[in-house]
Amino acid sequence: MDDLNQLQEQIKLELIAARDPEALEQWRIKYLGRKGLMNNLFRGLGSMLVEDRAARGKALNQFRQMVQEAFEERQQALKEAQLQAELAAEGVDVTLPGRRPQLGHIHPISRTLRDIYRVFSNMGFQIYTARDVETDEVNFQLLNFPKGHPAREMQDTFHTTVPDILLRTHTSPGQIRAMRDYHPEPIRVILPGKCYRYEQVTARSEMMFYQVEGLAVGRHITFADLKGTLVAFANQLFGEGRKLRFRCSHFPFTEPSAEVDIDCISCGGKGCRLCKYTGWLEILGCGMVHPNVLRNGGYDPDIYSGYAFGMGPERIAMLLHNVDDIRYFYANDARFLPQFA
Ligand code: PHE
């Protein structure tokens, strides 16, 4: 059987020399094909002496199996090499770790809104939502801003192409809507929503922003109720022990009116950059609902009284998280928002 041993050497050398699928196919035809060497060897059995035939047949079978296995192994190796080459050509590094999907989270303003809702709902306030697109009448006139009133100047307005239809400049028109809806029942609601002002966008003012309005209407509601409610609110939202300062102010739809400051949450009132060294931070405007406004909402001011307040959640979020530019909230900057995850 020396011939088989010699052949084995030759066959293996040629197999290694086959470096691509075409060369391998040539090799296969030569050795394992129908008219190939292997079949020739088997055909030789026919002319052998019967005594020798069994031993030769067994040797040939083993030989053929060995050659077949060597072929398959080579075929597999070539396939893998080709795959590697293709991946390398594509520039895909299969050892790179996968990308982690980014998980979303609640926007800091939504979170602040929810915090505000929680505090007021604990005090028995309901949430009432009014429309973003308002009439001049409800946004201004029924709130004591007649046409041409100078206080309109403080709320530069986005008008629409429809006369007297505008984007609300504050949530206060919701007071009228809520009163007309609830009348003659007593009211205790907060009115959250977006407001729009045709203003230069700066670090302190966006042209779209939220407000949360508060409104209570009933018999015997006094300024003391307003103060107590706002003190309780500030202590729950900003932490216990907050001091509030009510400064006399003016809004056409409340009388008397005040702006409310809390003692600076950063320095506690000593004076720092956040409070501009005043020790105080302004957080909202408020007052007793003006008799005209009560009347416009359907409530008789001789029987009913009420208070209202309005705050800016963006401003509150800026104070709570030490953010110094309101524009970050709506710029969708992936370096900013994930800090609130
Ligand atoms: N609407 C007022 C504003 O936009 C805020 C406010 C609301 C003041 C309710 C008093 C009462 O500035």
Short mmCIF file of C-alpha atoms in Angstrom, two decimals, residues 62-307:
data_model
loop_
_atom_site.label_atom_id
_atom_site.label_comp_id
_atom_site.label_asym_id
_atom_site.label_seq_id
_atom_site.Cartn_x
_atom_site.Cartn_y
_atom_site.Cartn_z
CA GLN A 62 -10.10 4.31 4.63
CA PHE A 63 -8.06 6.30 2.18
CA ARG A 64 -11.15 7.79 0.56
CA GLN A 65 -12.60 8.75 3.91
CA MET A 66 -9.38 10.48 4.92
CA VAL A 67 -9.28 12.41 1.62
CA GLN A 68 -12.94 13.39 1.93
CA GLU A 69 -12.41 14.71 5.45
CA ALA A 70 -9.32 16.65 4.46
CA PHE A 71 -11.34 18.21 1.65
CA GLU A 72 -14.18 19.26 3.91
CA GLU A 73 -11.81 20.73 6.45
CA ARG A 74 -10.12 22.77 3.76
CA GLN A 75 -13.45 23.90 2.37
CA GLN A 76 -14.52 25.15 5.79
CA ALA A 77 -11.20 26.94 6.34
CA LEU A 78 -11.51 28.73 2.99
CA LYS A 79 -15.07 29.78 3.79
CA GLU A 80 -14.02 31.29 7.08
CA ALA A 81 -11.07 33.07 5.54
CA GLN A 82 -13.36 34.55 2.93
CA LEU A 83 -15.82 35.76 5.57
CA GLN A 84 -13.02 37.39 7.54
CA ALA A 85 -11.77 39.07 4.39
CA GLU A 86 -15.24 40.39 3.61
CA LEU A 87 -15.70 41.74 7.13
CA ALA A 88 -12.28 43.36 7.03
CA ALA A 89 -13.14 44.96 3.69
CA GLU A 90 -16.37 46.32 5.17
CA GLY A 91 -14.44 47.76 8.06
CA VAL A 92 -16.62 45.99 10.60
CA ASP A 93 -14.90 45.27 13.86
CA VAL A 94 -16.93 42.43 15.30
CA THR A 95 -15.09 42.73 18.60
CA LEU A 96 -16.58 46.19 19.30
CA PRO A 97 -19.07 46.13 22.19
CA GLY A 98 -22.67 46.97 21.25
CA ARG A 99 -24.20 50.41 21.72
CA ARG A 100 -26.35 50.84 24.79
CA PRO A 101 -29.79 52.13 23.85
CA GLN A 102 -30.51 55.48 25.50
CA LEU A 103 -33.46 55.42 27.85
CA GLY A 104 -35.78 58.39 27.94
CA HIS A 105 -36.83 60.13 31.11
CA ILE A 106 -39.21 62.78 32.32
CA HIS A 107 -38.39 66.31 31.23
CA PRO A 108 -37.33 68.56 34.14
CA ILE A 109 -40.23 70.94 33.49
CA SER A 110 -42.75 68.09 33.47
CA ARG A 111 -41.25 66.98 36.75
CA THR A 112 -41.56 70.44 38.24
CA LEU A 113 -45.16 70.62 37.04
CA ARG A 114 -45.91 67.30 38.71
CA ASP A 115 -44.31 68.51 41.94
CA ILE A 116 -46.51 71.61 41.84
CA TYR A 117 -49.63 69.49 41.11
CA ARG A 118 -48.81 67.20 44.03
CA VAL A 119 -48.52 70.07 46.52
CA PHE A 120 -51.75 71.74 45.43
CA SER A 121 -53.76 68.55 45.08
CA ASN A 122 -52.82 67.76 48.70
CA MET A 123 -54.49 71.05 49.57
CA GLY A 124 -57.66 70.13 47.68
CA PHE A 125 -57.05 71.94 44.39
CA GLN A 126 -58.25 70.41 41.15
CA ILE A 127 -56.47 70.75 37.83
CA TYR A 128 -58.38 72.72 35.23
CA THR A 129 -56.98 73.14 31.73
CA ALA A 130 -58.05 75.95 29.48
CA ARG A 131 -57.26 76.64 25.84
CA ASP A 132 -53.94 77.90 24.40
CA VAL A 133 -55.65 79.82 21.61
CA GLU A 134 -57.74 82.55 23.18
CA THR A 135 -59.84 85.51 22.27
CA ASP A 136 -58.64 89.03 22.93
CA GLU A 137 -61.74 89.37 25.09
CA VAL A 138 -60.93 86.56 27.52
CA ASN A 139 -57.14 86.98 27.51
CA PHE A 140 -57.38 90.74 28.10
CA GLN A 141 -60.70 92.58 28.18
CA LEU A 142 -62.50 90.48 30.77
CA LEU A 143 -59.37 90.71 32.92
CA ASN A 144 -59.54 94.50 32.99
CA PHE A 145 -57.15 95.15 30.11
CA PRO A 146 -59.37 97.09 27.69
CA LYS A 147 -58.02 97.71 24.20
CA GLY A 148 -55.19 100.21 24.38
CA HIS A 149 -54.55 99.59 28.08
CA PRO A 150 -50.85 100.16 28.83
CA ALA A 151 -50.58 96.91 30.83
CA ARG A 152 -50.92 95.04 27.52
CA GLU A 153 -47.45 96.31 26.68
CA MET A 154 -45.98 93.97 29.26
CA GLN A 155 -47.41 90.98 27.42
CA ASP A 156 -46.34 91.32 23.79
CA THR A 157 -48.76 89.16 21.92
CA PHE A 158 -48.75 86.62 19.11
CA HIS A 159 -51.84 87.42 17.07
CA THR A 160 -53.34 85.11 14.48
CA THR A 161 -54.66 85.98 11.05
CA VAL A 162 -58.15 85.85 12.56
CA PRO A 163 -58.94 89.22 14.17
CA ASP A 164 -59.00 89.11 17.99
CA ILE A 165 -57.83 85.49 18.14
CA LEU A 166 -54.42 85.17 19.79
CA LEU A 167 -52.13 82.81 21.66
CA ARG A 168 -52.73 83.35 25.35
CA THR A 169 -50.04 85.46 26.97
CA HIS A 170 -50.75 84.08 30.46
CA THR A 171 -52.95 81.45 32.08
CA SER A 172 -55.17 84.08 33.74
CA PRO A 173 -57.88 83.88 31.02
CA GLY A 174 -58.42 80.39 32.44
CA GLN A 175 -59.85 82.16 35.51
CA ILE A 176 -62.76 83.38 33.40
CA ARG A 177 -63.20 79.96 31.78
CA ALA A 178 -63.15 78.15 35.13
CA MET A 179 -65.57 80.62 36.75
CA ARG A 180 -68.07 80.36 33.91
CA ASP A 181 -67.78 76.58 34.11
CA TYR A 182 -68.10 76.23 37.90
CA HIS A 183 -70.61 78.98 38.62
CA PRO A 184 -72.26 79.09 41.17
CA GLU A 185 -70.10 76.49 42.96
CA PRO A 186 -67.02 77.48 44.97
CA ILE A 187 -63.76 77.02 43.09
CA ARG A 188 -60.35 75.75 44.07
CA VAL A 189 -58.29 74.98 40.96
CA ILE A 190 -54.87 75.28 39.46
CA LEU A 191 -54.61 76.00 35.75
CA PRO A 192 -51.38 74.81 34.18
CA GLY A 193 -50.48 75.36 30.57
CA LYS A 194 -48.31 76.91 27.94
CA CYS A 195 -48.23 80.64 27.32
CA TYR A 196 -46.79 82.57 24.44
CA ARG A 197 -45.19 85.98 24.23
CA TYR A 198 -43.74 87.75 21.25
CA GLU A 199 -40.51 88.51 23.01
CA GLN A 200 -36.81 88.50 22.45
CA VAL A 201 -35.56 85.10 23.61
CA THR A 202 -32.96 85.57 26.33
CA ALA A 203 -31.49 83.66 29.25
CA ARG A 204 -34.48 84.78 31.30
CA SER A 205 -37.35 84.63 28.83
CA GLU A 206 -38.55 82.17 26.21
CA MET A 207 -41.39 82.96 23.83
CA MET A 208 -43.14 79.78 24.86
CA PHE A 209 -43.24 78.87 28.54
CA TYR A 210 -45.48 77.36 31.16
CA GLN A 211 -47.50 79.04 33.84
CA VAL A 212 -49.44 77.53 36.69
CA GLU A 213 -52.33 79.71 37.71
CA GLY A 214 -54.21 79.23 40.96
CA LEU A 215 -57.78 80.33 41.60
CA ALA A 216 -60.02 80.10 44.63
CA VAL A 217 -63.51 81.63 44.65
CA GLY A 218 -66.07 81.32 47.41
CA ARG A 219 -67.63 83.15 50.35
CA HIS A 220 -65.36 84.84 52.87
CA ILE A 221 -62.10 84.11 51.08
CA THR A 222 -59.51 86.60 52.32
CA PHE A 223 -55.95 87.66 51.65
CA ALA A 224 -54.96 85.62 54.71
CA ASP A 225 -56.15 82.47 52.90
CA LEU A 226 -53.96 83.41 49.96
CA LYS A 227 -50.95 83.94 52.20
CA GLY A 228 -51.47 80.71 54.11
CA THR A 229 -51.85 78.71 50.91
CA LEU A 230 -48.70 80.17 49.35
CA VAL A 231 -46.62 79.73 52.52
CA ALA A 232 -47.71 76.07 52.71
CA PHE A 233 -46.89 75.65 49.03
CA ALA A 234 -43.42 77.19 49.31
CA ASN A 235 -42.54 75.07 52.32
CA GLN A 236 -43.54 71.88 50.55
CA LEU A 237 -41.84 72.67 47.26
CA PHE A 238 -38.66 74.40 48.42
CA GLY A 239 -38.28 72.80 51.86
CA GLU A 240 -39.48 73.56 55.38
CA GLY A 241 -38.71 76.88 57.06
CA ARG A 242 -39.07 79.10 53.99
CA LYS A 243 -39.81 82.74 54.61
CA LEU A 244 -42.09 84.56 52.19
CA ARG A 245 -42.18 88.26 51.42
CA PHE A 246 -45.25 89.87 49.86
CA ARG A 247 -44.37 93.00 47.93
CA CYS A 248 -47.10 95.38 46.83
CA SER A 249 -47.54 95.21 43.05
CA HIS A 250 -50.11 95.70 40.34
CA PHE A 251 -52.06 93.45 37.99
CA PRO A 252 -55.24 94.72 36.31
CA PHE A 253 -57.21 91.61 37.29
CA THR A 254 -56.36 91.47 41.00
CA GLU A 255 -56.80 94.07 43.76
CA PRO A 256 -54.84 94.28 45.92
CA SER A 257 -51.93 92.62 44.11
CA ALA A 258 -48.57 91.38 45.29
CA GLU A 259 -45.41 89.76 44.09
CA VAL A 260 -44.04 87.05 46.30
CA ASP A 261 -40.40 86.33 47.10
CA ILE A 262 -38.90 83.46 49.08
CA ASP A 263 -35.71 83.78 51.08
CA CYS A 264 -32.90 82.67 48.81
CA ILE A 265 -32.67 78.86 48.72
CA SER A 266 -28.97 79.10 47.92
CA CYS A 267 -27.68 81.45 50.64
CA GLY A 268 -30.64 81.47 53.04
CA GLY A 269 -30.94 85.24 52.76
CA LYS A 270 -27.34 86.32 53.32
CA GLY A 271 -26.94 87.41 49.71
CA CYS A 272 -25.31 85.55 46.80
CA ARG A 273 -25.10 85.50 43.02
CA LEU A 274 -28.40 83.59 42.64
CA CYS A 275 -30.42 86.23 44.53
CA LYS A 276 -28.27 89.05 43.15
CA TYR A 277 -27.22 89.84 46.74
CA THR A 278 -30.78 90.77 47.77
CA GLY A 279 -31.43 87.63 49.82
CA TRP A 280 -34.77 87.16 48.04
CA LEU A 281 -36.02 85.27 44.98
CA GLU A 282 -39.22 86.25 43.22
CA ILE A 283 -41.44 83.23 42.59
CA LEU A 284 -44.93 84.43 41.67
CA GLY A 285 -47.55 87.14 41.29
CA CYS A 286 -50.87 87.07 43.11
CA GLY A 287 -53.79 89.05 44.51
CA MET A 288 -57.48 89.12 45.34
CA VAL A 289 -59.64 88.59 42.26
CA HIS A 290 -60.82 92.01 41.04
CA PRO A 291 -64.61 92.56 41.44
CA ASN A 292 -64.95 93.16 37.69
CA VAL A 293 -63.30 89.81 36.99
CA LEU A 294 -65.57 87.99 39.44
CA ARG A 295 -68.52 89.63 37.73
CA ASN A 296 -67.21 88.65 34.28
CA GLY A 297 -66.96 85.08 35.53
CA GLY A 298 -70.57 85.20 36.74
CA TYR A 299 -69.93 85.62 40.48
CA ASP A 300 -71.49 88.53 42.42
CA PRO A 301 -68.58 90.35 44.12
CA ASP A 302 -70.88 91.41 46.95
CA ILE A 303 -71.32 87.76 47.90
CA TYR A 304 -68.17 86.09 46.62
CA SER A 305 -64.50 86.83 46.87
CA GLY A 306 -61.45 85.01 45.64
CA TYR A 307 -57.72 84.97 45.22
#
